[in-house]
Coordinates of C-alpha atoms and ligand atoms in Angstrom, one line a residue:
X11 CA 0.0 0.0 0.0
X12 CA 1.3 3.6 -0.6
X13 CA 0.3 6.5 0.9
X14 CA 0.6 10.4 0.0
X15 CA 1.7 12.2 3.5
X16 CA 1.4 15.9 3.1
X17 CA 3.2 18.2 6.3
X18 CA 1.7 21.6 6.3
X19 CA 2.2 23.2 8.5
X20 CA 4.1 21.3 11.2
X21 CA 2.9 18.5 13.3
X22 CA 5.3 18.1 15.6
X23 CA 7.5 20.8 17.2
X24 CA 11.0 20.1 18.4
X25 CA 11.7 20.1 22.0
X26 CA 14.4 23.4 23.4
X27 CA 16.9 21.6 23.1
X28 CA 16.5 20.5 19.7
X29 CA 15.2 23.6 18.5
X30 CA 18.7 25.6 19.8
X31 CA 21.0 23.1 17.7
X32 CA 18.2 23.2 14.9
X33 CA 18.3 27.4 14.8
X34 CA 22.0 27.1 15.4
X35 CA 22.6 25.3 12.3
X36 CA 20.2 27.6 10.0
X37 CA 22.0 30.8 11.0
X38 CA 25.4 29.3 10.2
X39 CA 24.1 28.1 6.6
X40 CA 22.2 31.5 6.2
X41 CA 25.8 32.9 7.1
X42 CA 27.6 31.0 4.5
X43 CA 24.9 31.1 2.1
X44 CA 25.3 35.0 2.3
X45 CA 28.9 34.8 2.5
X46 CA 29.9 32.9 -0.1
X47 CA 28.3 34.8 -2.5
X48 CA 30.1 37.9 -1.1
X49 CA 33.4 36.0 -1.1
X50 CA 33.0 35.0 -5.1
X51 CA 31.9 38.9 -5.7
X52 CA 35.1 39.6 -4.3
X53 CA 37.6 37.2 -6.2
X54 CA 38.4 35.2 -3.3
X55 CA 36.5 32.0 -4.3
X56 CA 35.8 31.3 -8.2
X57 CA 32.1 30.0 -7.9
X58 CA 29.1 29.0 -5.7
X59 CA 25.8 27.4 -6.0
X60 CA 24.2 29.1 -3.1
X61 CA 21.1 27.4 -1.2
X62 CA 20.1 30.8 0.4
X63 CA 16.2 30.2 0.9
X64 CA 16.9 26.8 1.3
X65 CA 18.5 26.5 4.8
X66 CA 15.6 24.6 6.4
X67 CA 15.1 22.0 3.9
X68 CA 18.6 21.1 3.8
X69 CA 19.0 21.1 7.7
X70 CA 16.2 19.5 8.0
X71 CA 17.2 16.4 6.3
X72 CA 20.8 16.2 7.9
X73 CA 19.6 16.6 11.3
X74 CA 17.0 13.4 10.9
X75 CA 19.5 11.2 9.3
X76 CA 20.9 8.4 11.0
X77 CA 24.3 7.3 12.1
X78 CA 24.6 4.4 9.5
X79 CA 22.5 6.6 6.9
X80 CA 24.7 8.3 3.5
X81 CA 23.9 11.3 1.8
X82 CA 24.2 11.4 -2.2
X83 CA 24.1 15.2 -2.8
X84 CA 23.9 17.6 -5.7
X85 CA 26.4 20.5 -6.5
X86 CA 24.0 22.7 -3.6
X87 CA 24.1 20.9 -0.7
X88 CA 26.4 23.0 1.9
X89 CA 23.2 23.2 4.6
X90 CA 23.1 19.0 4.4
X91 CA 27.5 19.4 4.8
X92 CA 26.6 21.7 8.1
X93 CA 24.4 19.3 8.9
X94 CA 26.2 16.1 8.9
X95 CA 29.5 17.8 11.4
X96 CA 31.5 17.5 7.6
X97 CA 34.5 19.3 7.5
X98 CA 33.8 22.8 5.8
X99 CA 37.0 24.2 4.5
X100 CA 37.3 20.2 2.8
X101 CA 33.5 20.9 1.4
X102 CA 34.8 24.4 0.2
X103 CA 37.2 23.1 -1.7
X104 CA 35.3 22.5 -4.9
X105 CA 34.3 26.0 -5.1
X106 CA 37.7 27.3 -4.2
X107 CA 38.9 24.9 -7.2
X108 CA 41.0 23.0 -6.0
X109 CA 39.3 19.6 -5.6
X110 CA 36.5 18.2 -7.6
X111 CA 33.9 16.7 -5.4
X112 CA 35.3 18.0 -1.9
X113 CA 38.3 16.8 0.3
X114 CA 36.2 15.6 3.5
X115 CA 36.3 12.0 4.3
X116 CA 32.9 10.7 2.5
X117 CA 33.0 7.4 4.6
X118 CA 33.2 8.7 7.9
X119 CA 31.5 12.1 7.8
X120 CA 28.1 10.0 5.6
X121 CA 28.4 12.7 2.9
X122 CA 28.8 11.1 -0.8
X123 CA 31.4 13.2 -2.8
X124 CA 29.3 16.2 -4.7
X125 CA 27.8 15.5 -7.8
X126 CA 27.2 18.2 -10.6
X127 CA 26.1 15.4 -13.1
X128 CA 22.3 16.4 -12.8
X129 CA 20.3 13.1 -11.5
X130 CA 23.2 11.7 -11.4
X131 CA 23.2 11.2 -7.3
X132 CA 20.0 9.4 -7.8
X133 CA 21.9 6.2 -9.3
X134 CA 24.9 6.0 -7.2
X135 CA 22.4 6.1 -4.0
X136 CA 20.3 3.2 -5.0
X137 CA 23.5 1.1 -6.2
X138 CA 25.0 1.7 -2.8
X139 CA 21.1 1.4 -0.8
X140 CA 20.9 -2.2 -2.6
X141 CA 24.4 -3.2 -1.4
X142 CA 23.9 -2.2 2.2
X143 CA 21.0 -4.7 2.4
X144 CA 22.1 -7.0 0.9
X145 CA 25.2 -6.8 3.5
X146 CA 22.3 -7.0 6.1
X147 CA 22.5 -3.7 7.3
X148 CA 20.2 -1.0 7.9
X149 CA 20.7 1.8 6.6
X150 CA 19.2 4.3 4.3
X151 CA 20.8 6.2 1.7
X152 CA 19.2 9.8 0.6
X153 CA 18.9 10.6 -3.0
X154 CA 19.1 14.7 -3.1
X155 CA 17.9 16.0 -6.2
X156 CA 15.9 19.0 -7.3
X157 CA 12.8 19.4 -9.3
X158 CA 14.7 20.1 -12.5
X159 CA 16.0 16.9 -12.6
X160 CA 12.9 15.2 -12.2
X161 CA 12.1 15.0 -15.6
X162 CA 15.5 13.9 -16.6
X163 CA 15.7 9.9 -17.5
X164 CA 18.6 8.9 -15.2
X165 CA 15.0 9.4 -12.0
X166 CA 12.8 7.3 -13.4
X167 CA 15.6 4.6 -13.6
X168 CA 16.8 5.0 -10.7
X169 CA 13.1 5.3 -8.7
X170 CA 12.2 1.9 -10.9
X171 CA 15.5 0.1 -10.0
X172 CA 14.9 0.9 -6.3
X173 CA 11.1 0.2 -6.6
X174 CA 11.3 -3.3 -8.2
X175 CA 14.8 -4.1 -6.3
X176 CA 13.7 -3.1 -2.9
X177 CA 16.2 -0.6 -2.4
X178 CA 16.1 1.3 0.6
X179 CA 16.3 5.1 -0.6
X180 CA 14.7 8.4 0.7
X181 CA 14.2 10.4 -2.7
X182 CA 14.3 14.0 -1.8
X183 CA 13.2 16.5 -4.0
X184 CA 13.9 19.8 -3.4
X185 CA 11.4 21.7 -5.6
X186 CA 12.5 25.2 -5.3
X187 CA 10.9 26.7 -8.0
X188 CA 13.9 27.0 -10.5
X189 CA 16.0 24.5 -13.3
X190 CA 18.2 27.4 -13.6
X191 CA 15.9 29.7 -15.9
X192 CA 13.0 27.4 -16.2
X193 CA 10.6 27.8 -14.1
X194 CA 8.6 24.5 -12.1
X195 CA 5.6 24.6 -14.2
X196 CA 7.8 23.8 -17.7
X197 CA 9.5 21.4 -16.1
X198 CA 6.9 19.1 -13.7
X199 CA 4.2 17.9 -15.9
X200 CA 1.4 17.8 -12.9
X201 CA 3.3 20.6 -10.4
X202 CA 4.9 17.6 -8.1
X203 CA 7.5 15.1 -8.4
X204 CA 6.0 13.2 -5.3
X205 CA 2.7 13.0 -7.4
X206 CA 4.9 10.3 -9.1
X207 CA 5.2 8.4 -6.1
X208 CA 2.4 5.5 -6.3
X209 CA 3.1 5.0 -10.0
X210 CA 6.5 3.4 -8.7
X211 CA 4.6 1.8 -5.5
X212 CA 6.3 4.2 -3.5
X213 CA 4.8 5.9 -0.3
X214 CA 5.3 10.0 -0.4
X215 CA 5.4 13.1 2.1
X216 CA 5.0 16.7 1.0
X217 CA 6.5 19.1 3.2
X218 CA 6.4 23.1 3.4
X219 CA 10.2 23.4 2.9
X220 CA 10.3 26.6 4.3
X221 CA 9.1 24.9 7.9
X222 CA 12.5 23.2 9.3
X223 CA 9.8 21.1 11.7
X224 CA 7.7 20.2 9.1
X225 CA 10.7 19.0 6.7
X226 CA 12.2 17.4 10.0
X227 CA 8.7 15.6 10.1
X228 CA 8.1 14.1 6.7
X229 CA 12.0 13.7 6.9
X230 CA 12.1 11.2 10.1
X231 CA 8.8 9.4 8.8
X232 CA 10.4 8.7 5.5
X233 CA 13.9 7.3 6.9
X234 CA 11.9 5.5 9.5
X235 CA 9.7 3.8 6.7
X236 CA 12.5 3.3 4.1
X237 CA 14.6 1.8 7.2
X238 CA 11.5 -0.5 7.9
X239 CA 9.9 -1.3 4.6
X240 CA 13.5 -2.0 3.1
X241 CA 12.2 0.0 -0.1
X242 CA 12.4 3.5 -1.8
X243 CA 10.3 6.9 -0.1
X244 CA 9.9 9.6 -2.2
X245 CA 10.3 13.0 -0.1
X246 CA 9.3 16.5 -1.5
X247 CA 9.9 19.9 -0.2
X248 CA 8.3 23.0 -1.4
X249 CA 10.8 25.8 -0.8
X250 CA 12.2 28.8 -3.1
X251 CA 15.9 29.1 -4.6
X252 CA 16.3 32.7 -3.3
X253 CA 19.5 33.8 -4.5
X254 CA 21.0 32.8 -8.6
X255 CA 21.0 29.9 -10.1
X256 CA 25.1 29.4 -9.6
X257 CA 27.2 33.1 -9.1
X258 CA 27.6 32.9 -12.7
X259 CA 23.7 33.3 -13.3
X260 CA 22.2 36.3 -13.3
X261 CA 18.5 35.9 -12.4
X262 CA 17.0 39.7 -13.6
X263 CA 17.2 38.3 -17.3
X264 CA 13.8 35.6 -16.4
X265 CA 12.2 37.2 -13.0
X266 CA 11.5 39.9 -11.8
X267 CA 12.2 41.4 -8.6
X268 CA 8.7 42.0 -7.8
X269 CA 8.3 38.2 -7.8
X270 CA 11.2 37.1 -6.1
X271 CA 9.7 39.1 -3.2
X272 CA 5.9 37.5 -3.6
X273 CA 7.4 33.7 -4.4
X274 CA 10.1 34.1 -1.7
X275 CA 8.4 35.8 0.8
X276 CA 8.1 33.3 3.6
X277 CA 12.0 33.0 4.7
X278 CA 12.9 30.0 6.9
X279 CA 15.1 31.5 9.0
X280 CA 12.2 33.6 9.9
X281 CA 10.2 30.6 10.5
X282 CA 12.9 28.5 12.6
X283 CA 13.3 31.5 14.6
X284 CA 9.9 31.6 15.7
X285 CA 9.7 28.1 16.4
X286 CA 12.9 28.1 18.7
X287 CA 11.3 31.0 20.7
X288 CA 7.9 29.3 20.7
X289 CA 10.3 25.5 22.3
X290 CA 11.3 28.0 24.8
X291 CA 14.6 29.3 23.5
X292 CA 15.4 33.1 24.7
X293 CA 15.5 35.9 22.8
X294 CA 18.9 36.5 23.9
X295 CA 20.4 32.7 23.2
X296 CA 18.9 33.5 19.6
X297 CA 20.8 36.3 19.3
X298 CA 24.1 34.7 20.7
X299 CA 23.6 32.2 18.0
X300 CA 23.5 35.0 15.4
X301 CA 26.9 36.1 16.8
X302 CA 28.5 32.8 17.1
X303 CA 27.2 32.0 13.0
X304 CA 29.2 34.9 11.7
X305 CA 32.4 34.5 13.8
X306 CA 32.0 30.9 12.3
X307 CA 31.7 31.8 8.7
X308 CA 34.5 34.5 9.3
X309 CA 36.6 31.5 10.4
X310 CA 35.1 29.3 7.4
X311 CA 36.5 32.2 5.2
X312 CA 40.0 32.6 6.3
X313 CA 40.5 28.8 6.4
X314 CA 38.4 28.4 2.3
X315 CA 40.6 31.3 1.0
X316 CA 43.9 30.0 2.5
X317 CA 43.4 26.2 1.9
X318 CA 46.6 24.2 0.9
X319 CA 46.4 23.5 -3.1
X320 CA 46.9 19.5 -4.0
X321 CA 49.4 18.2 -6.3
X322 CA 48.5 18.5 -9.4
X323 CA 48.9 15.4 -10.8
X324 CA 46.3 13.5 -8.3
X325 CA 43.7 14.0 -10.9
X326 CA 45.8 11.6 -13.2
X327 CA 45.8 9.2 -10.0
X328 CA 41.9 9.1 -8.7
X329 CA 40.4 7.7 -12.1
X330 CA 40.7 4.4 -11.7
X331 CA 42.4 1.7 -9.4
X332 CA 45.6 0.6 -12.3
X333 CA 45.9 3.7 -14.3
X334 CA 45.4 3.2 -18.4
X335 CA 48.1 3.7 -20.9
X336 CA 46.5 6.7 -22.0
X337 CA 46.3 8.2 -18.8
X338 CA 50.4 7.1 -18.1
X339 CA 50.8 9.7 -21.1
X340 CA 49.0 12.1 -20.4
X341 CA 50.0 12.6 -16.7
X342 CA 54.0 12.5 -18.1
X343 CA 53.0 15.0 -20.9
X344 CA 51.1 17.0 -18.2
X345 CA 54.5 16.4 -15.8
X346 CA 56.4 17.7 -18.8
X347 CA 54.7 21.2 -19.5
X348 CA 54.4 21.9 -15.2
X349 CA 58.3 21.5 -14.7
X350 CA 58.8 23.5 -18.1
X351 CA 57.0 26.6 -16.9
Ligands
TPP16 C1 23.2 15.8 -16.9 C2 23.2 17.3 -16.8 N1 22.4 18.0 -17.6 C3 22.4 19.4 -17.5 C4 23.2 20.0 -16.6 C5 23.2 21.5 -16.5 N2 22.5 21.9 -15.3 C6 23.1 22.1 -14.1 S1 22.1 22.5 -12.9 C7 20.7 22.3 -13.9 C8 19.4 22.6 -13.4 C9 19.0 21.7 -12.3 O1 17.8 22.1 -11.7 P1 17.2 21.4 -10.4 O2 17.3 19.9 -10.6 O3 15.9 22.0 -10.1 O4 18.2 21.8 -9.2 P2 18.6 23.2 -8.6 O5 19.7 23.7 -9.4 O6 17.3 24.0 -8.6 O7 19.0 22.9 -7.2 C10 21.1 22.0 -15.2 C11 20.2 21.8 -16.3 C12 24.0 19.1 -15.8 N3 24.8 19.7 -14.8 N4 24.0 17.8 -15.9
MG17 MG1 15.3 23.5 -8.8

């Protein structure tokens, strides 16, 4: 049987204890969201693909996940990093350029390598979902994609492989409005990628991405159900990508401002705020969190801009296990030019 769970608003709120290291990890990815697009206006980082608007739904599903669970994120995915304890100068280093994919540890901190191949974290998630049960363990992996990938091939594969296989795999949309320029309704034939859900025999839950309890909600009943079931859950939050596309987009050429304000007009940092007061948080522990986010993102700056750059020829050695002919030639012709220069 599947079922269609929608979470709108919140069900359950978080106890004060909960809700201080919930708001405490929103105002550091607000911080970072905001400062990393200063820091690429400024030359000190090439590019970013910023999830400012989008702090709650990524929290929200790092915060639920389990010890033994993985993460198989997209290129936007610094709140889910946060969220997960990963190392942030070693996530930064993708956008600094000097490692494709990140330099944390993947195994340990339960945070895939970064994947700008568009869908492409949706395969890789049930492949490595499948072998975990059939190991005999339990966990669950979570498939991060957005609604512009939805209608790319590679999620209907990877949905049907999970479905029929009994792969368990949280699928979790963020559906923030945007594939770059094109906008949700060009891109989801029926408005909702969790619509698609019982076509595949999959349960879904719909959450107001903008509500960190809701998104924690829907989040902890779909890894509880994947976890239980042994098959694939198909999450979807409704949020709104805030900022552009990448730092190399410029959203005024296909919105307006006048509707970035009316489609992004509930913010999430807004709405976590309230919720922590409303746990019992203080005003005042709020506001030391607000302090302690920026002297963190300060920190996160100084130790992104100064990061140690890797040997150069480690991308000739991280292809595959025995390196190809090809590759031998290319990393001496490589070797060659670098010592002439
Ligand atoms: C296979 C593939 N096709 C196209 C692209 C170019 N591309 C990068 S991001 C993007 C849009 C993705 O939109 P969505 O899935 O909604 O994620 P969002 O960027 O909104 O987080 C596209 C088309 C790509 N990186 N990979
Ligand atoms: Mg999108």
């Amino acid at each position: 049987m599947t079922s269609m769970t929608v979470v709108t608003p919140s069900t359950q709120h978080l106890d004060r204890e909960s809700a201080l290291e919930v708001l405490g990890l929103i105002l550091k990815s607000r911080a970072l969201e905001e400062g990393a697009i200063r820091w690429q206006r400024q030359g000190l980082i090439p590019g970013y693909a910023p999830c400012l608007g989008q702090e709650a739904a990524q929290i929200g599903i790092g915060w639920s996940m389990g010890p033994q669970d993985r993460a198989f994120p997209t290129y936007r995915e610094a709140g889910v990093a946060l969220a997960l304890g990963v190392d942030m100068p070693a996530y930064m280093a993708t956008h600094q350029g000097l490692w494709h994919g990140g330099l944390y540890d993947s195994g340990r901190t339960r945070l895939a390598p970064f994947q700008a191949v568009v869908a492409g974290s949706c395969l890789h998630a049930v492949g490595w979902a499948l072998g975990q049960r059939m190991n005999g363990e339990d966990s669950v992996a979570v498939a991060f994609l957005g609604d512009g990938a939805s209608s790319q091939g590679d999620v209907h594969e990877a949905m049907n492989f999970a479905a029929t296989m009994g792969a368990p795999v949280v699928f979790y949309v963020q559906n923030n409005g945007w594939a770059i320029s094109t906008p949700t309704a060009k891109q989801v034939a029926g408005g909702f990628v969790s619509e698609r859900a019982a076509g595949y025999g999959m349960s879904a839950y719909r959450a107001d991405g903008n509500d960190v309890e809701a998104v924690i909600t829907a989040s902890r009943a779909a890894l509880d159900e994947a976890r239980e079931s042994q098959r694939p859950v198909v999450v979807e939050v409704m949020t709104y990508r805030r900022g552009p596309h990448s730092t190399s987009d410029d959203p005024g050429r296909y919105r307006s401002l006048q509707q970035e304000y009316e489609q992004g007009a509930v913010d999430p940092v807004d709405v976590a705020t309230q919720q922590a007061l409303a746990a019992g948080v203080e005003q005042a522990e709020a506001d030391r969190l607000a302090e302690e986010a920026r002297a963190w993102v300060e920190d996160l700056r100084e130790k992104t801009v100064n990061a140690p750059h890797r040997p150069g020829d480690e991308i000739f050695d991280f292809v595959f296990q025995e390196p190809t002919e090809t590759l031998t030639a290319q990393k001496a012709a490589w070797q060659e030019e670098t010592d002439r220069d």
